[in-house]
PDB file of C-alpha atoms in Angstrom:
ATOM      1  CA  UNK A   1       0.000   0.000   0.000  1.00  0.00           C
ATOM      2  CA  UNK A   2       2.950   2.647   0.931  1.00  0.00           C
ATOM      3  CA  UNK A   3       4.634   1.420  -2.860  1.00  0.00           C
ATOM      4  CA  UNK A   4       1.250   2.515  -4.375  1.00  0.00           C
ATOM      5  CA  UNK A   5       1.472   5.875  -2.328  1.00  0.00           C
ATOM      6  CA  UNK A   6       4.678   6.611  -3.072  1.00  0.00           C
ATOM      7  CA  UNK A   7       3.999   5.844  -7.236  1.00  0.00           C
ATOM      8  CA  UNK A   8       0.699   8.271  -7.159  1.00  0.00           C
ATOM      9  CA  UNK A   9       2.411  10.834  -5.155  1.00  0.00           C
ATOM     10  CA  UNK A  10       5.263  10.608  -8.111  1.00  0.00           C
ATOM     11  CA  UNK A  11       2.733  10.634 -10.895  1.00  0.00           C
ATOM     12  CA  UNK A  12       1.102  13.615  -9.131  1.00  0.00           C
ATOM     13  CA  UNK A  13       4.385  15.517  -9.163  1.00  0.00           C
ATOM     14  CA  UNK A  14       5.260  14.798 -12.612  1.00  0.00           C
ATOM     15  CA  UNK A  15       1.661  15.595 -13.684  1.00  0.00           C
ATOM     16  CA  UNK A  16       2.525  19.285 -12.423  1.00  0.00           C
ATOM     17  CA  UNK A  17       5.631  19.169 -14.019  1.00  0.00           C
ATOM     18  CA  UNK A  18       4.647  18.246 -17.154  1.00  0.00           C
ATOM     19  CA  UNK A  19       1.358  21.387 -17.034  1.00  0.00           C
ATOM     20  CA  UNK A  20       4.565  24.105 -16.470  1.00  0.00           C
ATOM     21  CA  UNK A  21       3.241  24.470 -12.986  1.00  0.00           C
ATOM     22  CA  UNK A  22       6.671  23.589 -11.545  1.00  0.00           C
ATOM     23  CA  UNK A  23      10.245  24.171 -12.787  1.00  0.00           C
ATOM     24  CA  UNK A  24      13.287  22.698 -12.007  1.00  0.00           C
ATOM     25  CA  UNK A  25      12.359  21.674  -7.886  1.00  0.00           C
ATOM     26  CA  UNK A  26      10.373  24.413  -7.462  1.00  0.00           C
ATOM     27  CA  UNK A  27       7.540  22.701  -6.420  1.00  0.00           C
ATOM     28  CA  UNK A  28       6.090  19.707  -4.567  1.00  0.00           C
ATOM     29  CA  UNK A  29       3.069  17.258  -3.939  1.00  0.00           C
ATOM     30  CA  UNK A  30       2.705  15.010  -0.837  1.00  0.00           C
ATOM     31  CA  UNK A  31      -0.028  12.564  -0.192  1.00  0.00           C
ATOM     32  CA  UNK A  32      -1.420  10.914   3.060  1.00  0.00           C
ATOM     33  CA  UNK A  33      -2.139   7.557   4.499  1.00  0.00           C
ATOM     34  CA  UNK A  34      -4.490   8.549   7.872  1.00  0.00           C
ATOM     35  CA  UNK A  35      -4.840   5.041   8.460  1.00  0.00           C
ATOM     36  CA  UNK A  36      -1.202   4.081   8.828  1.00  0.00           C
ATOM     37  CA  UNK A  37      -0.094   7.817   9.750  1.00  0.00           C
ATOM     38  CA  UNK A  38       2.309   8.224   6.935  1.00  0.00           C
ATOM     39  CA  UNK A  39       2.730  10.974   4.123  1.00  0.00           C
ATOM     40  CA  UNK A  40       5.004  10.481   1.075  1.00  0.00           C
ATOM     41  CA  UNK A  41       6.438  13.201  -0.560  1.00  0.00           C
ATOM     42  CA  UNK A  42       8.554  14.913  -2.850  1.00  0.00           C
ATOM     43  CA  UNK A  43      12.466  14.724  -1.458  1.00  0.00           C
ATOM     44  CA  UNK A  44      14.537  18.280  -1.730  1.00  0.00           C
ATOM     45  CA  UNK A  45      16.361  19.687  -4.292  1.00  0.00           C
ATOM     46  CA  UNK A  46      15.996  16.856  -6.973  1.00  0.00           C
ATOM     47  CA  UNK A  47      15.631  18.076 -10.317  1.00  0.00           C
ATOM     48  CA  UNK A  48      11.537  17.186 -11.349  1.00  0.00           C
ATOM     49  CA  UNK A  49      13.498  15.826 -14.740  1.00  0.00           C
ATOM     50  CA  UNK A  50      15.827  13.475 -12.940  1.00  0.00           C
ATOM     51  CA  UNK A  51      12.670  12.303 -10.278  1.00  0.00           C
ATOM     52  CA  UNK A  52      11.974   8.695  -9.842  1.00  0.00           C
ATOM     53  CA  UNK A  53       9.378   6.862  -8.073  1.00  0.00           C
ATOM     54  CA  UNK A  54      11.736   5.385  -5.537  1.00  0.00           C
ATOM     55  CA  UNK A  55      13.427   8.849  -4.581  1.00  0.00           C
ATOM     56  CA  UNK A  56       9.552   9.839  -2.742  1.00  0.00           C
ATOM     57  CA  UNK A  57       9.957   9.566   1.178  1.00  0.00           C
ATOM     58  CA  UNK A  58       7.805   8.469   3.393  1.00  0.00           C
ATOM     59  CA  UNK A  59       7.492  10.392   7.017  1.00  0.00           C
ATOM     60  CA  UNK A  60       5.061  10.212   9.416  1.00  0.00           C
ATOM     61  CA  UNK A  61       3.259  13.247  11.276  1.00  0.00           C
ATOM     62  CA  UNK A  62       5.889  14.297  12.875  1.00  0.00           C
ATOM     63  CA  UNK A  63       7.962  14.843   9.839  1.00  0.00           C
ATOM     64  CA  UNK A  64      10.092  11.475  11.009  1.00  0.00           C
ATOM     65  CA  UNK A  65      11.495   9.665   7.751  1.00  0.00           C
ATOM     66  CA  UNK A  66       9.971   6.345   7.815  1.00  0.00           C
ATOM     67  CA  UNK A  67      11.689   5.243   4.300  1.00  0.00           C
ATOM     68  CA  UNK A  68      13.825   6.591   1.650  1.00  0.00           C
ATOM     69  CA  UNK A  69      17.574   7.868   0.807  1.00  0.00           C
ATOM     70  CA  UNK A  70      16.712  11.549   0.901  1.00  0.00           C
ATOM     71  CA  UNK A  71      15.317  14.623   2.543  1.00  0.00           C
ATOM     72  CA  UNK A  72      11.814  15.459   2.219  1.00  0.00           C
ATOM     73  CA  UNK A  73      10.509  18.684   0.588  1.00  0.00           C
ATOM     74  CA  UNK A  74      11.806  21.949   2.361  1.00  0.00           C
ATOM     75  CA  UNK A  75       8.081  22.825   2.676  1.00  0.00           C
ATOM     76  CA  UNK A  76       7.000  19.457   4.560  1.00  0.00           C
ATOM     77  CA  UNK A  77       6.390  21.017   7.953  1.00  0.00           C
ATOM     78  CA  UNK A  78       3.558  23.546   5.959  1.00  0.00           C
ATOM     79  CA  UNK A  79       2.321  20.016   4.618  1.00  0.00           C
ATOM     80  CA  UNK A  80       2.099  18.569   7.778  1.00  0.00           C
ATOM     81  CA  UNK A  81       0.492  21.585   9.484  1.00  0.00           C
ATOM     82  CA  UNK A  82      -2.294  21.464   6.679  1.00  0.00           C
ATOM     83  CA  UNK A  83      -2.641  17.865   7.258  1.00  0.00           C
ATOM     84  CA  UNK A  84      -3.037  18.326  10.584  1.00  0.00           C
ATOM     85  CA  UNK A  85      -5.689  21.152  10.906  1.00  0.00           C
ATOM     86  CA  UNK A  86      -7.863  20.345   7.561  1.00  0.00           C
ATOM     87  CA  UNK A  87      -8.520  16.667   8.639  1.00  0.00           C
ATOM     88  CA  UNK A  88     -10.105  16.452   4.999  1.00  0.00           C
ATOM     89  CA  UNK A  89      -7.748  16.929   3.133  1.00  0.00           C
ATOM     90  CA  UNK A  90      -5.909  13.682   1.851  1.00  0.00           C
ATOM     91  CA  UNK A  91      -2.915  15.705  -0.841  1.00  0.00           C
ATOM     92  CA  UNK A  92      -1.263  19.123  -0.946  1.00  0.00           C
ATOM     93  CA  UNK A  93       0.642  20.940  -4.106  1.00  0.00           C
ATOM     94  CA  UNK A  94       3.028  23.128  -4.249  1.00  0.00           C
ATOM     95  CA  UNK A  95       4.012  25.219  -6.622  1.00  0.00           C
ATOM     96  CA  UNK A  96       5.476  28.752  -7.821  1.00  0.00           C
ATOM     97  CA  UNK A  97       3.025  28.388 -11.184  1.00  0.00           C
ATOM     98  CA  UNK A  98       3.345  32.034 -13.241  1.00  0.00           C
ATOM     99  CA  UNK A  99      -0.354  33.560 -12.212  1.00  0.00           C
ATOM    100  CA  UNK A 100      -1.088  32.459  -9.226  1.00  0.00           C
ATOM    101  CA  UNK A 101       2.166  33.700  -7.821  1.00  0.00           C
ATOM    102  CA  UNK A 102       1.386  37.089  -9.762  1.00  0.00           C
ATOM    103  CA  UNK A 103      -1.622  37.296  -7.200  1.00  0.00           C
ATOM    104  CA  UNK A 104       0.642  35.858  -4.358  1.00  0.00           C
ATOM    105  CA  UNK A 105       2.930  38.427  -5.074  1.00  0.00           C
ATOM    106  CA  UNK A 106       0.507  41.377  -5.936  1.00  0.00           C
ATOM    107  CA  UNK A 107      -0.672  40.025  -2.166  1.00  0.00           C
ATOM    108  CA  UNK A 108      -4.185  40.439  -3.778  1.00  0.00           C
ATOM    109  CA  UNK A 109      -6.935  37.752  -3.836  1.00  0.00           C
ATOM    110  CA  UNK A 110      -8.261  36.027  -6.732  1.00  0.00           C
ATOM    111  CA  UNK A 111     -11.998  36.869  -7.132  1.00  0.00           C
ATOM    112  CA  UNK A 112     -14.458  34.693  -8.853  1.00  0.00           C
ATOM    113  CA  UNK A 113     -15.698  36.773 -11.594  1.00  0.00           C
ATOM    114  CA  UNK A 114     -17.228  34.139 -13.817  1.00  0.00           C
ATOM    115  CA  UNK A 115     -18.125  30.639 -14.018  1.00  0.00           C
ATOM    116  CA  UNK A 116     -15.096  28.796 -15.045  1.00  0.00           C
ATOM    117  CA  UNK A 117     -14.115  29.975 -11.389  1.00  0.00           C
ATOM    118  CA  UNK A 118     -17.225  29.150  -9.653  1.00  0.00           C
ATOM    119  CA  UNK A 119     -17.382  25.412 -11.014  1.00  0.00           C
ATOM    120  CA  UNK A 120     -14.043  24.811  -9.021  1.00  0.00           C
ATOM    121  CA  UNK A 121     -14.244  26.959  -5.999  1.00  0.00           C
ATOM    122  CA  UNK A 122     -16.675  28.644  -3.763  1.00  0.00           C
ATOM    123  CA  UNK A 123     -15.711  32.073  -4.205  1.00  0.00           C
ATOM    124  CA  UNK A 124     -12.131  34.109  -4.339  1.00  0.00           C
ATOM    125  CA  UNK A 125      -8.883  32.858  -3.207  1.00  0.00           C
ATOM    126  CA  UNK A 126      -7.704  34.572  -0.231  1.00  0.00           C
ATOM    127  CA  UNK A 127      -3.908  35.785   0.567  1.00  0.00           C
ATOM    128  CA  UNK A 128      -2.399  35.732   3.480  1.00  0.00           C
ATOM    129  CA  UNK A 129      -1.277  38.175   5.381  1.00  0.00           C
ATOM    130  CA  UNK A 130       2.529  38.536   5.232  1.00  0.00           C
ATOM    131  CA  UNK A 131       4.231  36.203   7.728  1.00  0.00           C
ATOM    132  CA  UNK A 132       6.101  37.955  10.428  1.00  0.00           C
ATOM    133  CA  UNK A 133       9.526  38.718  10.701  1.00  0.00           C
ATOM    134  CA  UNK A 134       9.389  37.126  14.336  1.00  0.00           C
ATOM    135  CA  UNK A 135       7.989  33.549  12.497  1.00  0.00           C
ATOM    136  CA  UNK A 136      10.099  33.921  10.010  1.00  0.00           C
ATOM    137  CA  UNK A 137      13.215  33.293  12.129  1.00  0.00           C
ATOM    138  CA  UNK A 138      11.192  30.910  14.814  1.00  0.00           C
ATOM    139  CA  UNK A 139      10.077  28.106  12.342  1.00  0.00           C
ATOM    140  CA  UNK A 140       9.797  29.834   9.319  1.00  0.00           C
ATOM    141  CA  UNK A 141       7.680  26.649   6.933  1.00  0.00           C
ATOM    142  CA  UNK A 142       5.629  25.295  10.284  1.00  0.00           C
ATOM    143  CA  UNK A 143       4.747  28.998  10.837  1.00  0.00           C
ATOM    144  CA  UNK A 144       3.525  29.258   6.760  1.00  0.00           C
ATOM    145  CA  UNK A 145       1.202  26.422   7.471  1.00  0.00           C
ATOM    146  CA  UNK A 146      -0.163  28.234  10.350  1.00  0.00           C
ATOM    147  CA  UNK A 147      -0.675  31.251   9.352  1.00  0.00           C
ATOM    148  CA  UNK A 148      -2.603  29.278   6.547  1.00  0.00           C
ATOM    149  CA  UNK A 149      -5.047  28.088   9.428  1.00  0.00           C
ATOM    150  CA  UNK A 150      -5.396  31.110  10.691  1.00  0.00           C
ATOM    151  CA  UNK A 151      -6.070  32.442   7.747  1.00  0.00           C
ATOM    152  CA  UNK A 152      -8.973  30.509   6.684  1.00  0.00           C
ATOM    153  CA  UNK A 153      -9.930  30.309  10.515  1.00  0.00           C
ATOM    154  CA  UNK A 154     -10.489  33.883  10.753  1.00  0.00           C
ATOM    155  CA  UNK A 155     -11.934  34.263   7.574  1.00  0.00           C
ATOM    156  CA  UNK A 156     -14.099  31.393   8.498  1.00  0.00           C
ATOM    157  CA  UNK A 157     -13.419  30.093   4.769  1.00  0.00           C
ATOM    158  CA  UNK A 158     -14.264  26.199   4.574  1.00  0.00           C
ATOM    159  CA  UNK A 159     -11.228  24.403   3.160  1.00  0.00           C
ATOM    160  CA  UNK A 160     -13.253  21.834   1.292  1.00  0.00           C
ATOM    161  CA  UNK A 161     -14.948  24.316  -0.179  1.00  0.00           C
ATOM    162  CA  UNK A 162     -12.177  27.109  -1.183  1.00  0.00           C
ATOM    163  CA  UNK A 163      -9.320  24.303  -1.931  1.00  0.00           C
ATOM    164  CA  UNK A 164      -6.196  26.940  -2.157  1.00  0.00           C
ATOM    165  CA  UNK A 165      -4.697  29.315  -0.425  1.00  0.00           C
ATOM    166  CA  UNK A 166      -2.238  32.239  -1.488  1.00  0.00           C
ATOM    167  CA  UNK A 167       0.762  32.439   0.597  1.00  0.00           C
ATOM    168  CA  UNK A 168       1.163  36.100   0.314  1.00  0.00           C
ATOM    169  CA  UNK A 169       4.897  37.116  -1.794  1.00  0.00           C
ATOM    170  CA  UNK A 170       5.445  32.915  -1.687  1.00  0.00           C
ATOM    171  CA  UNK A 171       3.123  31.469  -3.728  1.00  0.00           C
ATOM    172  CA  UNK A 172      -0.184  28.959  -4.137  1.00  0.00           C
ATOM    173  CA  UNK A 173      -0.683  25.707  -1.626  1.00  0.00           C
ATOM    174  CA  UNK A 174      -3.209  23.443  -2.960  1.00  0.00           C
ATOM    175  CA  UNK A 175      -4.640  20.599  -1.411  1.00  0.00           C
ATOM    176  CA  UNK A 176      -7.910  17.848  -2.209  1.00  0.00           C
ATOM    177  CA  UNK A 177      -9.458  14.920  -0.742  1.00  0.00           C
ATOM    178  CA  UNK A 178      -6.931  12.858  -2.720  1.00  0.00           C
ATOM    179  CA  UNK A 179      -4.400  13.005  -5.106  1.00  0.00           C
ATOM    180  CA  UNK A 180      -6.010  13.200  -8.068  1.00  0.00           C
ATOM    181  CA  UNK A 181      -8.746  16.296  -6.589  1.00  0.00           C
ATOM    182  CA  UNK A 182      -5.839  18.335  -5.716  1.00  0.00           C
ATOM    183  CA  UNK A 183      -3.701  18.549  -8.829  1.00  0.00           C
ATOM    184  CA  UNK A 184      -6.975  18.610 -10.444  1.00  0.00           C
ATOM    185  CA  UNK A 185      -7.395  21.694  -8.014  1.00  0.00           C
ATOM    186  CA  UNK A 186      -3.722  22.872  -8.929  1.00  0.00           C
ATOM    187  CA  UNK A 187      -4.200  23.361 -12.478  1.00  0.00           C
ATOM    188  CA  UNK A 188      -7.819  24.919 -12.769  1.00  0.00           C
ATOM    189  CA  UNK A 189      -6.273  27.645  -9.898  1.00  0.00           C
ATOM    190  CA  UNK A 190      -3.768  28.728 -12.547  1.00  0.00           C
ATOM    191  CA  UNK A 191      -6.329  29.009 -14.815  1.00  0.00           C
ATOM    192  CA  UNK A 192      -8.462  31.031 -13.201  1.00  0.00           C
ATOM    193  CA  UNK A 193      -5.831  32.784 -12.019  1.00  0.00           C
ATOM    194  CA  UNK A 194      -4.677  33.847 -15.756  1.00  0.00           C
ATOM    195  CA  UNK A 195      -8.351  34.615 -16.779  1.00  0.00           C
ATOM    196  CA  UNK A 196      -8.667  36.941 -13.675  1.00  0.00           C
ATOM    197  CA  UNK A 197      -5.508  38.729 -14.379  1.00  0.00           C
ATOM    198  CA  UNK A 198      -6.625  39.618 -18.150  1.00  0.00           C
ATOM    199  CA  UNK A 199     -10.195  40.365 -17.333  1.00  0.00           C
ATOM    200  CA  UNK A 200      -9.420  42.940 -14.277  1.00  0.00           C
ATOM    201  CA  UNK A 201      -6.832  44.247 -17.384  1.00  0.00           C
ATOM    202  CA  UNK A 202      -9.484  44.447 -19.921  1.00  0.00           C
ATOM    203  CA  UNK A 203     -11.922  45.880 -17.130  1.00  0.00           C
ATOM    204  CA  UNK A 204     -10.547  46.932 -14.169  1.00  0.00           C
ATOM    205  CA  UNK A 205     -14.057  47.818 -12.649  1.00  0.00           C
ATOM    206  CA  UNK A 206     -14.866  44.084 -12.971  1.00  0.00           C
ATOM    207  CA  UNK A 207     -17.163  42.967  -9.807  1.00  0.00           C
ATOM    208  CA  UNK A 208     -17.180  39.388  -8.430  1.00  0.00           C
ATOM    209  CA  UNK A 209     -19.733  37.049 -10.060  1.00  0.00           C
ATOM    210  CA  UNK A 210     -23.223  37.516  -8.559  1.00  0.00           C
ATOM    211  CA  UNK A 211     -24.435  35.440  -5.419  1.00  0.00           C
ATOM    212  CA  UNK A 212     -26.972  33.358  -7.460  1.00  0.00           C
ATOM    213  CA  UNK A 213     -24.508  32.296 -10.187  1.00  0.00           C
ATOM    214  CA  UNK A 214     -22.000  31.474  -7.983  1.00  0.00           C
ATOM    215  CA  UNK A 215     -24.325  29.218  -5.937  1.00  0.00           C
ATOM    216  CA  UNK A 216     -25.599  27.874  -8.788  1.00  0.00           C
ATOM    217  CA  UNK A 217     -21.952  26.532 -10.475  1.00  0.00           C
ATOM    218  CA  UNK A 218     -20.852  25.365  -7.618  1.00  0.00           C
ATOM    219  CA  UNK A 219     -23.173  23.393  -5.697  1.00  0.00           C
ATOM    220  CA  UNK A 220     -24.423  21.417  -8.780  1.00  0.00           C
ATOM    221  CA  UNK A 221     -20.689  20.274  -9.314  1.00  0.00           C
ATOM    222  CA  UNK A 222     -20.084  19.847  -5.364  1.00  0.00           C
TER     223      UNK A 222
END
């Protein structure tokens, strides 16, 4: 069963690879097992071209390699803070994909503005705030996976139903109920990013998509 996880979790990384949503290792997905308390993903600083099936680690909640010859992703301790506070979430990407980050950068939200957006998610994509210099230099990727919480938290934004988050001048986390709903979740937030960016161009006095349609999109689909 861990083999299995570890090949999905490869072909879930390569998938993102192969859309331009990651370059060189900039970029990971992990995937979780809550039955036997184990996550596999991406190891550090291997090239996505030179990647193999074999080189994903397994760790368990704690961020404790259970198996495997490398490191796991830089970002694992935002992974396991997601894991551990969105209990329905069963994969995370990410990635520093071109639009997305634009917003991530911009520190601006993503609004819904039509229904390509609302089939997908429940209305915009929020940003963080920016993380603190004090977190920063305390724990600085457990400390991006909380302020992710807290983000959605004090927002009171449902994580099943707005599946991404904007880590604000970082970039896009991603997550599903499995592997295959999260990059799925991955690549239609790029896209909606890149349609948001050239309609607000074309009309910057754009509003957000209207309650009804919204409602409408979305809750057929979810």
């Amino acid at each position: 069963m861990l083999n299995q996880l570890k090949k999905q979790v490869y072909l879930a990384n390569m998938e993102i690879y192969k859309r331009g949503l990651a370059l060189y290792t900039w970029g990971n997905v992990s995937a979780i097992d809550r039955g036997k308390q184990v996550i596999a993903i991406k190891p550090s600083g291997v090239l996505y071209e030179d990647l193999k099936p074999e080189y994903i680690v397994l760790i368990d909640i704690k961020g404790n390699i259970v198996e495997g010859n490398y490191n796991p992703s830089s970002d694992t301790k935002t992974h396991l803070v997601l894991y551990d506070k969105f209990l329905s979430i069963g994969a995370v990407v990410h990635n520093h994909s071109t639009y997305s980050t634009i917003f991530a950068q911009a520190r601006k939200n993503i609004p819904c503005l039509g229904t390509t957006h609302a089939d997908q998610f429940y209305g915009e994509i929020p940003v963080t705030d920016m993380i603190s210099d004090k977190d920063i230099k305390k724990d600085y990727e457990t400390e991006t996976g909380n302020l992710i919480a807290k983000t959605f938290s004090e927002r009171k934004i449902n994580p099943v139903e707005i599946s991404a988050v904007l880590v604000a001048s970082h970039g896009p986390f991603i997550w599903g109920k499995d592997i295959e709903g999260a990059v799925k979740n991955a690549v239609a937030l790029e896209e909606i990013a890149k349609t948001a960016l050239f309609t607000k161009t074309l009309n910057p006095h754009i509003t957000s998509i209207k309650q009804t349609l919204l409602d409408k999109h979305y809750l057929r689909k979810h």
